């Protein structure tokens, strides 16, 4: 029976899919589905279970809620839904959509799709979820002025335009949020633009600095080119020229600086009531710790040599006593510079910690012991196979154990040598270079502050603006309440559709209705059971996978089952946090040892990675992650 025939049968007069004004399709469908059978039957809600639906047509005009999660929809029939209030199409394959015809839409969920740009959102939209659309780079909320909450996590570089300053926008580091309406590419004085990503911050910093210096040069050239003004007066006026601040555009200028300890700063130089311009970026260090230590030690040794030479020159009267005192004061100041001493001490401490990290060494010992235990299992099974060669299951067990040994060996290699690369030596030979530390793990660039574009107003202006803002906010809140009240006739309470489960759960007690599921459950570690009991969705997904394997092989080896929505490879934020697209996995990974998180991050970054991860590389990363999380469950 085709999916279309199955749908027609379920919604026919004798079908059980329709309850009141709601239709629940509890069997998976695929392909194009025509829902014309529902027209004229007063259907206000339509729910589809997980399947492979690629398109929906003929939807009822009176539909107010549409839920079609975990399917393969390529687009949405928005022109057929003039009365839709709630749309939930999470985990599909939607690339673009036009929402401007959904005039009554208040709640929208398009997480985990393939959206690239989002615009023309409905005017009554209150809440939207666009999480984990990997190619999403732009969201325009200008038309959705009533929007109170919008989430777009999982997008590395995204620009958001929002007219409602009170909208709660949830993003990852690196997002650019522009509030207050107006032209999308114009930075208004009321805007605060943040650049958490160091590379973007560097670009913006030097762009501001270059624009500032160019404006000064142009102003000076203009003064010098004034032919009607005497030359002496032109020189005097050029020297007295006061540039404008790049942020507040007032006379006084901007102070750009790079300190000795590699920190870029920019502050407003207006003496009276400076604006809130505050940029502070710590530059990273791309030298290897051993090379950096050698550099500092050679620098110190050179200063000491110069002091010895100065003493000899003074002894043999090659320099005067006055010159000798001045040079010695300068050299001793450089030698006893507290910043130099502190940096050298920090580098040595870091290098020693990387080479002899107790936590790393303990993990290496644990992984090594597991490898030897598995090798012993292989020898034991081989001996058993020699005695009973008819038992084919023994060879499958050996294959499984060898796969586990391969994963453990790769983990051990990454623990000992996080960086491995082939380089060409002086004789032109390819040699393996292994480094026991991460280059990026010492001093990474960091954006401490990046506040730009906000004027500091005088008290009178602030009081006037506050009163105006209060009045406008008051009027706006009245409009919002009025618009929301218009939809009070539709109550957003629809029960989630729950298909029959192979178990019944009461608190922490589980009664299994299937022997296969029960056999798997009793063999899981206690900590794993506790985790699954706290998350019903993960429990069903995990038990389905493990029970299927147990049924087909009649043997059971505990393994951690990653949720279907786990991102492999994960996104890496500017602070090196790993985002796997699933809050449960993210919490577990954040609890791993730092050395384990570094292994995962380095697997994603490469040395460095010049092309996307291949499928075998993704599989290796997935296996390493599953092994780490299973070790956590066994503790």
Coordinates of C-alpha atoms in Angstrom, one line a residue:
X1 CA 0.0 0.0 0.0
X2 CA 1.4 3.4 -1.0
X3 CA 1.8 6.2 1.6
X4 CA -1.0 8.2 -0.1
X5 CA -3.4 5.2 0.1
X6 CA -2.4 4.6 3.7
X7 CA -3.1 8.3 4.6
X8 CA -6.5 8.2 2.8
X9 CA -7.4 5.1 4.7
X10 CA -6.4 6.6 8.1
X11 CA -8.4 9.7 7.6
X12 CA -11.4 8.1 6.0
X13 CA -14.7 7.9 7.9
X14 CA -13.8 4.6 9.4
X15 CA -10.2 5.7 10.3
X16 CA -9.1 6.5 13.8
X17 CA -6.7 9.4 12.9
X18 CA -9.2 12.2 13.5
X19 CA -10.2 13.1 17.1
X20 CA -12.5 16.1 17.2
X21 CA -10.8 18.8 15.2
X22 CA -7.4 17.2 15.4
X23 CA -5.8 14.7 13.0
X24 CA -2.9 12.5 14.3
X25 CA -1.1 10.4 11.6
X26 CA 0.7 7.9 13.7
X27 CA 2.3 5.8 10.9
X28 CA 5.3 6.9 8.9
X29 CA 4.6 8.2 5.4
X30 CA 6.9 9.0 2.5
X31 CA 6.9 11.0 -0.7
X32 CA 4.3 13.5 -1.8
X33 CA 1.2 13.5 0.3
X34 CA -2.1 15.1 -0.8
X35 CA -4.3 16.0 2.2
X36 CA -7.4 17.0 0.3
X37 CA -9.4 14.3 2.1
X38 CA -9.3 16.6 5.2
X39 CA -10.9 19.6 3.6
X40 CA -14.4 20.5 4.8
X41 CA -14.1 18.4 8.0
X42 CA -13.2 21.2 10.5
X43 CA -9.6 20.1 11.0
X44 CA -7.6 22.7 13.0
X45 CA -4.6 20.6 13.9
X46 CA -2.6 18.2 11.8
X47 CA 0.2 16.0 13.2
X48 CA 2.6 13.7 11.3
X49 CA 4.9 11.2 13.0
X50 CA 8.6 10.6 11.8
X51 CA 8.9 9.5 8.2
X52 CA 10.0 10.5 4.7
X53 CA 7.4 13.0 3.5
X54 CA 8.9 15.3 0.9
X55 CA 5.9 17.6 0.2
X56 CA 2.4 18.3 1.5
X57 CA -0.5 19.6 -0.7
X58 CA -4.2 20.3 -0.4
X59 CA -4.0 21.3 3.3
X60 CA -7.3 22.5 4.9
X61 CA -7.8 26.3 4.9
X62 CA -8.8 26.3 8.6
X63 CA -5.6 24.7 9.8
X64 CA -4.2 26.5 12.8
X65 CA -1.5 24.1 13.9
X66 CA 0.8 21.9 11.7
X67 CA 3.4 19.6 13.1
X68 CA 5.6 17.6 10.7
X69 CA 8.9 16.9 12.4
X70 CA 11.7 14.5 11.3
X71 CA 10.6 14.1 7.7
X72 CA 12.2 15.1 4.4
X73 CA 10.2 18.2 3.5
X74 CA 11.9 20.4 0.9
X75 CA 9.5 23.3 1.2
X76 CA 6.4 24.4 3.0
X77 CA 3.0 25.1 1.3
X78 CA 2.7 28.5 3.0
X79 CA 0.2 29.8 0.4
X80 CA -2.4 27.2 1.5
X81 CA -2.2 28.2 5.2
X82 CA -3.8 31.7 5.7
X83 CA -5.0 30.9 9.3
X84 CA -2.0 29.0 10.6
X85 CA -0.9 30.0 14.1
X86 CA 1.7 27.4 15.0
X87 CA 4.1 25.7 12.6
X88 CA 6.6 23.0 13.7
X89 CA 8.7 21.6 10.9
X90 CA 11.9 20.7 12.8
X91 CA 14.4 18.2 11.4
X92 CA 13.5 18.4 7.7
X93 CA 15.3 19.4 4.5
X94 CA 13.9 22.9 4.0
X95 CA 16.2 25.2 2.1
X96 CA 14.1 28.3 1.8
X97 CA 10.6 29.4 2.6
X98 CA 8.3 32.4 2.2
X99 CA 6.5 33.3 5.4
X100 CA 4.9 36.7 4.5
X101 CA 1.5 35.0 3.6
X102 CA 1.2 33.5 7.1
X103 CA -0.4 36.6 8.6
X104 CA -1.6 34.9 11.8
X105 CA 1.5 32.8 12.6
X106 CA 2.7 33.4 16.2
X107 CA 5.0 30.4 16.9
X108 CA 7.5 28.9 14.4
X109 CA 10.0 26.0 14.7
X110 CA 12.3 25.4 11.7
X111 CA 15.3 24.1 13.7
X112 CA 17.6 21.5 12.1
X113 CA 16.9 22.3 8.4
X114 CA 19.0 23.6 5.6
X115 CA 18.0 27.3 5.7
X116 CA 20.4 29.9 4.4
X117 CA 18.6 33.2 4.8
X118 CA 15.4 34.1 6.6
X119 CA 13.3 37.2 5.9
X120 CA 9.8 38.5 5.4
X121 CA 8.6 37.0 8.7
X122 CA 5.0 37.4 9.7
X123 CA 4.0 40.6 11.7
X124 CA 2.4 38.6 14.6
X125 CA 5.3 36.2 15.2
X126 CA 6.1 36.0 18.9
X127 CA 8.6 33.1 19.1
X128 CA 10.8 31.4 16.6
X129 CA 13.4 28.7 16.6
X130 CA 16.1 28.4 13.9
X131 CA 18.7 26.3 15.8
X132 CA 21.2 24.2 14.0
X133 CA 20.7 25.3 10.4
X134 CA 24.5 25.0 9.5
X135 CA 24.4 27.3 6.4
X136 CA 22.2 30.0 8.0
X137 CA 24.0 33.4 7.6
X138 CA 21.2 36.0 7.8
X139 CA 17.9 36.6 9.7
X140 CA 15.8 39.6 9.2
X141 CA 13.3 40.3 12.1
X142 CA 12.5 43.8 10.9
X143 CA 8.9 42.8 10.0
X144 CA 8.4 40.7 13.1
X145 CA 8.2 43.7 15.5
X146 CA 6.3 41.7 18.2
X147 CA 8.8 38.9 18.3
X148 CA 9.9 38.3 22.0
X149 CA 12.2 35.3 21.6
X150 CA 14.3 34.0 18.8
X151 CA 17.0 31.2 18.9
X152 CA 19.5 30.5 16.2
X153 CA 22.2 28.4 17.9
X154 CA 24.6 26.3 15.8
X155 CA 25.3 28.9 13.1
X156 CA 28.9 29.9 13.1
X157 CA 28.7 33.3 11.4
X158 CA 25.3 35.0 11.3
X159 CA 23.9 38.5 11.0
X160 CA 20.6 39.3 12.7
X161 CA 18.6 42.5 12.1
X162 CA 16.0 43.1 14.8
X163 CA 13.6 46.0 15.2
X164 CA 12.4 45.0 18.7
X165 CA 15.0 45.9 21.3
X166 CA 13.2 43.8 23.9
X167 CA 13.4 40.6 21.8
X168 CA 15.5 37.8 23.6
X169 CA 17.9 36.6 20.9
X170 CA 19.8 33.4 21.7
X171 CA 22.9 32.7 19.6
X172 CA 26.4 31.2 19.7
X173 CA 29.6 33.3 20.0
X174 CA 30.3 35.1 16.7
X175 CA 26.8 36.3 15.9
X176 CA 26.3 39.9 14.8
X177 CA 23.1 41.5 16.2
X178 CA 21.9 44.8 14.9
X179 CA 19.0 46.3 16.7
X180 CA 16.8 49.3 16.3
X181 CA 15.7 49.0 12.7
X182 CA 16.9 51.3 9.9
X183 CA 19.2 50.5 7.0
X184 CA 20.6 47.0 7.5
X185 CA 24.2 48.0 6.6
X186 CA 24.4 51.2 8.5
X187 CA 25.7 51.2 12.1
X188 CA 23.6 53.6 14.0
X189 CA 24.8 55.5 17.1
X190 CA 22.3 53.5 19.2
X191 CA 23.8 50.2 18.1
X192 CA 26.2 48.1 20.1
X193 CA 28.0 45.6 17.8
X194 CA 30.0 42.8 19.4
X195 CA 32.7 40.7 17.7
X196 CA 33.4 37.7 19.9
X197 CA 35.4 36.0 17.1
X198 CA 39.0 37.3 17.4
X199 CA 39.6 37.3 13.6
X200 CA 36.6 39.5 13.0
X201 CA 37.6 41.7 15.9
X202 CA 41.1 42.1 14.4
X203 CA 39.7 43.1 11.0
X204 CA 37.2 45.6 12.5
X205 CA 39.9 47.1 14.8
X206 CA 42.4 47.7 12.0
X207 CA 39.6 48.9 9.7
X208 CA 38.6 51.5 12.3
X209 CA 42.3 52.5 12.8
X210 CA 42.9 52.8 9.1
X211 CA 39.7 54.9 8.6
X212 CA 40.7 57.1 11.5
X213 CA 44.2 57.7 10.2
X214 CA 42.9 58.3 6.6
X215 CA 40.5 60.9 7.9
X216 CA 43.3 62.7 9.6
X217 CA 45.5 62.6 6.5
X218 CA 42.6 63.9 4.4
X219 CA 41.9 66.8 6.8
X220 CA 45.6 67.8 6.9
X221 CA 45.9 67.6 3.1
X222 CA 42.8 69.8 2.8
X223 CA 44.3 72.4 5.2
X224 CA 47.6 72.4 3.4
X225 CA 45.8 72.7 0.0
X226 CA 44.0 76.0 1.0
X227 CA 45.8 78.4 -1.3
X228 CA 44.2 81.5 0.1
X229 CA 45.7 80.9 3.5
X230 CA 49.3 81.9 4.3
X231 CA 51.7 79.0 4.6
X232 CA 52.6 79.7 8.2
X233 CA 49.0 79.8 9.2
X234 CA 48.3 76.6 7.3
X235 CA 51.1 74.8 9.2
X236 CA 49.8 76.2 12.5
X237 CA 46.3 75.1 11.7
X238 CA 47.4 71.6 10.7
X239 CA 49.3 71.2 13.9
X240 CA 46.3 72.3 15.9
X241 CA 43.9 70.0 14.1
X242 CA 41.9 67.8 16.4
X243 CA 40.5 64.7 14.8
X244 CA 37.0 63.2 15.6
X245 CA 36.4 60.0 17.6
X246 CA 35.5 57.0 15.3
X247 CA 32.6 56.1 17.6
X248 CA 30.9 59.3 18.8
X249 CA 32.1 61.6 16.0
X250 CA 33.1 64.4 18.4
X251 CA 36.2 66.4 18.4
X252 CA 38.9 64.8 20.6
X253 CA 39.9 61.8 18.6
X254 CA 40.5 58.1 19.4
X255 CA 43.5 56.6 21.2
X256 CA 44.7 53.4 19.5
X257 CA 47.5 51.5 21.2
X258 CA 49.4 48.2 21.2
X259 CA 51.1 47.4 24.5
X260 CA 54.3 45.5 25.1
X261 CA 52.3 42.4 26.3
X262 CA 50.5 42.2 23.0
X263 CA 47.1 43.9 23.8
X264 CA 45.3 46.0 21.2
X265 CA 43.2 48.8 22.7
X266 CA 41.0 51.7 21.5
X267 CA 39.3 54.3 23.7
X268 CA 37.6 57.6 23.1
X269 CA 40.0 60.5 23.6
X270 CA 37.4 63.2 24.2
X271 CA 38.2 64.6 27.6
X272 CA 34.8 65.8 28.6
X273 CA 32.3 62.9 29.0
X274 CA 33.9 60.4 26.6
X275 CA 31.8 57.9 24.8
X276 CA 31.6 54.2 25.6
X277 CA 34.1 53.1 22.9
X278 CA 36.1 50.3 24.6
X279 CA 38.1 47.8 22.5
X280 CA 40.6 45.4 24.1
X281 CA 42.0 42.4 22.2
X282 CA 44.6 40.1 23.5
X283 CA 46.8 38.9 20.7
X284 CA 47.7 35.2 20.6
X285 CA 51.1 33.6 20.4
X286 CA 51.8 31.2 17.6
X287 CA 55.3 30.2 18.7
X288 CA 56.0 26.7 20.1
X289 CA 56.6 26.8 23.9
X290 CA 60.1 25.4 23.6
X291 CA 61.0 28.0 20.9
X292 CA 59.5 30.8 23.0
X293 CA 61.5 29.7 26.1
X294 CA 64.7 29.6 24.0
X295 CA 64.0 33.0 22.7
X296 CA 63.5 34.5 26.1
X297 CA 66.5 32.8 27.5
X298 CA 68.7 33.9 24.6
X299 CA 67.4 37.5 25.1
X300 CA 68.3 37.4 28.8
X301 CA 71.7 35.9 28.0
X302 CA 72.4 38.7 25.5
X303 CA 71.5 41.3 28.1
X304 CA 73.9 39.7 30.6
X305 CA 76.7 39.6 27.9
X306 CA 76.1 43.3 27.2
X307 CA 76.4 44.1 31.0
X308 CA 79.7 42.2 31.2
X309 CA 81.1 44.0 28.1
X310 CA 79.9 47.3 29.6
X311 CA 81.9 46.6 32.8
X312 CA 85.0 45.7 30.8
X313 CA 84.6 48.9 28.7
X314 CA 84.3 50.9 31.9
X315 CA 87.3 49.2 33.4
X316 CA 89.5 50.0 30.4
X317 CA 88.1 53.5 30.0
X318 CA 86.5 52.9 26.6
X319 CA 83.4 54.7 27.9
X320 CA 82.9 57.5 30.4
X321 CA 81.5 56.8 33.9
X322 CA 78.4 58.8 33.1
X323 CA 77.7 56.9 29.9
X324 CA 78.4 53.6 31.7
X325 CA 75.9 54.4 34.5
X326 CA 73.2 55.3 31.9
X327 CA 73.7 52.2 29.9
X328 CA 73.9 50.0 32.9
X329 CA 70.6 51.4 34.3
X330 CA 68.9 50.7 31.0
X331 CA 70.3 47.1 30.7
X332 CA 69.5 46.2 34.3
X333 CA 66.0 47.6 33.8
X334 CA 65.5 45.3 30.8
X335 CA 67.0 42.3 32.7
X336 CA 64.7 42.8 35.7
X337 CA 61.6 43.7 33.8
X338 CA 58.7 42.0 35.7
X339 CA 56.7 41.4 32.6
X340 CA 59.6 39.5 31.0
X341 CA 60.1 37.4 34.1
X342 CA 56.4 36.7 34.4
X343 CA 56.1 35.6 30.7
X344 CA 59.1 33.3 30.9
X345 CA 57.8 31.7 34.1
X346 CA 54.3 31.2 32.5
X347 CA 55.8 29.6 29.4
X348 CA 58.0 27.2 31.5
X349 CA 55.1 26.3 33.7
X350 CA 52.9 25.6 30.7
X351 CA 55.6 23.6 28.9
X352 CA 56.2 21.5 32.1
X353 CA 52.5 21.0 32.5
X354 CA 52.1 19.8 28.9
X355 CA 55.0 17.4 29.1
X356 CA 54.2 16.0 32.5
X357 CA 50.5 16.5 33.0
X358 CA 49.3 14.1 35.8
X359 CA 45.8 14.0 34.4
X360 CA 47.0 13.1 30.9
X361 CA 49.5 10.5 32.2
X362 CA 46.7 8.8 34.2
X363 CA 44.4 8.8 31.1
X364 CA 47.3 7.3 29.1
X365 CA 47.8 4.5 31.7
X366 CA 44.0 3.8 31.7
X367 CA 43.8 3.5 27.9
X368 CA 46.9 1.4 27.7
X369 CA 45.5 -1.0 30.3
X370 CA 42.3 -1.3 28.3
X371 CA 44.3 -2.1 25.2
X372 CA 46.2 -4.9 26.9
X373 CA 43.0 -6.3 28.4
X374 CA 41.4 -6.4 25.0
X375 CA 44.5 -8.1 23.5
X376 CA 44.2 -10.7 26.2
X377 CA 40.6 -11.2 25.3
X378 CA 41.6 -11.8 21.6
X379 CA 44.2 -14.4 22.7
X380 CA 41.7 -16.1 24.9
X381 CA 39.0 -16.2 22.1
X382 CA 41.6 -17.5 19.6
X383 CA 42.5 -20.4 22.0
X384 CA 38.8 -21.2 22.3
X385 CA 38.3 -21.0 18.5
X386 CA 41.2 -23.5 18.0
X387 CA 39.3 -26.0 20.2
X388 CA 35.9 -25.3 18.7
X389 CA 36.2 -23.9 15.1
X390 CA 32.5 -24.4 14.4
X391 CA 31.5 -21.5 16.6
X392 CA 31.5 -18.7 14.0
X393 CA 30.4 -16.2 16.7
X394 CA 33.9 -16.2 18.1
X395 CA 35.4 -14.7 15.0
X396 CA 32.8 -11.9 15.1
X397 CA 33.8 -11.2 18.7
X398 CA 37.4 -10.9 17.6
X399 CA 36.5 -8.5 14.9
X400 CA 34.5 -6.4 17.3
X401 CA 37.4 -6.3 19.9
X402 CA 39.9 -5.4 17.2
X403 CA 37.7 -2.5 16.2
X404 CA 37.7 -1.4 19.8
X405 CA 41.5 -1.8 20.0
X406 CA 41.8 0.4 16.9
X407 CA 39.8 3.2 18.5
X408 CA 41.7 2.9 21.8
X409 CA 45.0 3.0 19.9
X410 CA 44.0 6.2 18.0
X411 CA 43.0 7.7 21.3
X412 CA 46.3 6.8 22.9
X413 CA 48.3 8.2 20.0
X414 CA 46.4 11.5 20.3
X415 CA 47.0 11.6 24.0
X416 CA 50.7 11.2 23.6
X417 CA 51.1 13.3 20.5
X418 CA 48.2 15.7 19.8
X419 CA 50.0 17.0 16.8
X420 CA 51.5 14.7 14.1
X421 CA 52.6 15.8 10.7
X422 CA 54.9 14.8 7.9
X423 CA 57.6 17.4 7.2
X424 CA 60.5 17.6 4.8
X425 CA 64.0 17.7 6.4
X426 CA 67.0 19.6 5.1
X427 CA 68.0 16.6 2.9
X428 CA 64.5 16.5 1.3
X429 CA 63.4 13.4 3.2
X430 CA 59.8 13.1 4.5
X431 CA 59.9 12.6 8.3
X432 CA 57.2 12.2 11.0
X433 CA 57.1 15.1 13.4
X434 CA 55.3 14.4 16.7
X435 CA 54.5 17.1 19.3
X436 CA 53.3 16.3 22.8
X437 CA 51.3 19.6 23.1
X438 CA 48.8 21.7 21.2
X439 CA 50.1 24.8 19.6
X440 CA 46.8 26.5 20.1
X441 CA 46.5 25.6 23.8
X442 CA 48.9 28.2 25.2
X443 CA 48.0 31.7 24.3
X444 CA 44.9 32.1 22.1
X445 CA 43.7 35.5 21.0
X446 CA 40.8 36.8 23.1
X447 CA 38.4 39.6 22.7
X448 CA 38.2 41.1 26.2
X449 CA 36.0 44.1 25.2
X450 CA 34.6 45.3 21.9
X451 CA 32.1 48.1 22.5
X452 CA 31.7 50.4 19.5
X453 CA 29.1 52.8 18.2
X454 CA 27.4 54.0 21.5
X455 CA 27.3 57.7 22.3
X456 CA 27.4 58.8 25.9
X457 CA 24.8 61.6 26.3
X458 CA 24.6 64.4 28.7
X459 CA 22.1 64.3 31.5
X460 CA 19.5 66.5 29.9
X461 CA 19.5 64.4 26.7
X462 CA 19.3 61.2 28.8
X463 CA 16.3 62.5 30.8
X464 CA 14.5 63.6 27.6
X465 CA 15.2 60.3 25.9
X466 CA 14.1 58.3 28.9
X467 CA 10.7 60.0 29.1
X468 CA 10.2 59.7 25.3
X469 CA 11.2 56.0 25.5
X470 CA 8.8 55.4 28.4
X471 CA 5.9 56.9 26.4
X472 CA 6.8 54.9 23.3
X473 CA 7.3 51.7 25.2
X474 CA 3.9 52.3 26.9
X475 CA 2.2 52.8 23.6
X476 CA 4.0 49.8 22.1
X477 CA 3.1 47.5 24.9
X478 CA -0.6 48.4 24.5
X479 CA -0.4 47.6 20.8
X480 CA 1.3 44.3 21.5
X481 CA -1.3 43.3 24.1
X482 CA -4.0 44.2 21.6
X483 CA -2.5 42.2 18.8
X484 CA -2.0 39.1 21.0
X485 CA -5.5 39.3 22.3
X486 CA -6.8 38.9 18.8
X487 CA -5.7 35.3 18.8
X488 CA -7.2 34.4 22.2
X489 CA -9.9 32.3 20.5
X490 CA -7.3 29.7 19.6
X491 CA -6.0 27.8 22.7
X492 CA -2.5 26.4 22.0
X493 CA -3.0 23.2 24.0
X494 CA -2.5 20.1 21.9
X495 CA -1.2 16.8 23.4
X496 CA 2.0 15.3 21.9
X497 CA 1.2 12.1 20.0
X498 CA 2.8 9.2 21.8
X499 CA 2.9 5.8 20.0
X500 CA 2.8 2.6 21.9
X501 CA 6.0 2.1 23.9
X502 CA 7.7 -1.3 24.8
X503 CA 7.8 -0.2 28.4
X504 CA 5.9 1.5 31.2
X505 CA 7.8 3.9 33.4
X506 CA 6.7 5.0 36.9
X507 CA 9.4 7.2 38.5
X508 CA 12.6 5.2 38.4
X509 CA 10.8 1.9 37.9
X510 CA 10.5 0.4 34.4
X511 CA 8.3 -2.5 33.4
X512 CA 9.3 -3.9 30.0
X513 CA 6.8 -5.4 27.7
X514 CA 9.4 -6.9 25.3
X515 CA 12.0 -9.5 26.3
X516 CA 14.7 -8.1 24.0
X517 CA 14.4 -4.6 25.5
X518 CA 14.4 -6.1 29.0
X519 CA 17.6 -8.1 28.3
X520 CA 19.4 -5.0 27.0
X521 CA 18.2 -2.8 29.9
X522 CA 19.5 -5.2 32.6
X523 CA 23.0 -5.2 31.1
X524 CA 23.4 -1.4 30.9
X525 CA 25.5 0.3 33.6
X526 CA 23.6 1.9 36.4
X527 CA 24.7 5.4 35.5
X528 CA 23.6 4.9 31.9
X529 CA 20.2 3.7 33.1
X530 CA 19.9 6.8 35.3
X531 CA 20.7 9.1 32.4
X532 CA 18.1 7.4 30.1
X533 CA 15.4 7.6 32.8
X534 CA 15.9 11.4 32.9
X535 CA 15.4 11.8 29.1
X536 CA 12.5 9.7 27.7
X537 CA 13.4 10.6 24.1
X538 CA 17.0 9.5 24.4
X539 CA 15.8 6.4 26.2
X540 CA 13.5 5.3 23.4
X541 CA 16.1 6.0 20.7
X542 CA 18.9 4.2 22.6
X543 CA 16.8 1.2 23.5
X544 CA 15.5 0.8 19.9
X545 CA 19.1 0.7 18.6
X546 CA 20.5 -1.6 21.2
X547 CA 17.5 -4.0 21.2
X548 CA 17.7 -4.3 17.4
X549 CA 21.4 -5.2 17.6
X550 CA 20.7 -7.7 20.4
X551 CA 17.9 -9.4 18.4
X552 CA 20.1 -9.8 15.3
X553 CA 23.3 -11.0 17.0
X554 CA 22.0 -12.6 20.2
X555 CA 24.9 -11.0 22.0
X556 CA 25.2 -7.7 23.8
X557 CA 28.1 -5.3 24.3
X558 CA 27.2 -2.0 26.0
X559 CA 27.8 1.0 23.8
X560 CA 26.8 4.6 24.0
X561 CA 24.1 5.5 21.4
X562 CA 24.4 9.0 20.1
X563 CA 21.1 10.8 19.4
X564 CA 20.1 11.2 15.7
X565 CA 20.5 15.0 15.8
X566 CA 24.1 14.8 17.1
X567 CA 26.3 17.0 14.9
X568 CA 29.4 15.2 13.5
X569 CA 31.7 17.1 13.3
X570 CA 30.6 19.5 16.0
X571 CA 30.7 23.3 15.8
X572 CA 33.6 24.9 17.7
X573 CA 33.0 28.3 19.3
X574 CA 35.6 31.1 19.7
X575 CA 36.2 29.8 23.2
X576 CA 37.0 26.3 21.9
X577 CA 33.7 24.9 23.3
X578 CA 32.3 21.9 21.3
X579 CA 28.7 22.1 20.3
X580 CA 27.3 18.7 19.1
X581 CA 23.8 20.1 18.5
X582 CA 22.3 18.2 21.4
X583 CA 22.1 19.5 24.9
X584 CA 22.5 16.1 26.6
X585 CA 25.7 15.3 24.6
X586 CA 27.0 18.9 25.2
X587 CA 26.6 18.5 29.0
X588 CA 28.4 15.1 29.0
X589 CA 31.3 16.4 26.8
X590 CA 31.7 19.4 29.0
X591 CA 32.2 17.0 32.0
X592 CA 35.1 15.2 30.2
X593 CA 38.7 15.8 31.2
X594 CA 40.3 18.7 29.4
X595 CA 42.7 16.3 27.6
X596 CA 39.8 14.3 26.2
X597 CA 38.0 17.5 25.0
X598 CA 41.3 18.5 23.3
X599 CA 41.4 15.2 21.5
X600 CA 37.9 15.7 20.1
X601 CA 38.7 19.4 19.2
X602 CA 42.0 18.5 17.5
X603 CA 40.2 15.7 15.5
X604 CA 37.9 18.4 14.1
X605 CA 40.5 21.1 13.5
X606 CA 43.1 18.8 11.9
X607 CA 46.8 20.0 11.7
X608 CA 45.3 22.2 10.4
X609 CA 42.4 20.9 8.4
X610 CA 42.4 22.2 4.8
X611 CA 39.3 20.3 3.6
X612 CA 36.0 19.1 5.2
X613 CA 36.1 15.9 7.2
X614 CA 35.7 12.7 5.1
X615 CA 33.2 10.0 6.1
X616 CA 35.9 7.7 7.6
X617 CA 37.2 10.7 9.6
X618 CA 33.7 11.5 10.9
X619 CA 33.2 7.8 11.8
X620 CA 36.5 7.8 13.7
X621 CA 35.5 10.9 15.6
X622 CA 32.1 9.4 16.4
X623 CA 33.6 6.2 17.7
X624 CA 36.1 8.1 19.9
X625 CA 33.2 10.2 21.3
X626 CA 31.1 7.1 22.0
X627 CA 34.0 5.3 23.7
X628 CA 34.7 8.4 25.9
X629 CA 31.0 8.7 26.9
X630 CA 30.7 5.0 27.6
X631 CA 33.7 5.2 29.9
X632 CA 31.8 7.9 31.8
X633 CA 28.7 5.7 32.1
X634 CA 30.8 2.9 33.5
X635 CA 32.3 5.0 36.3

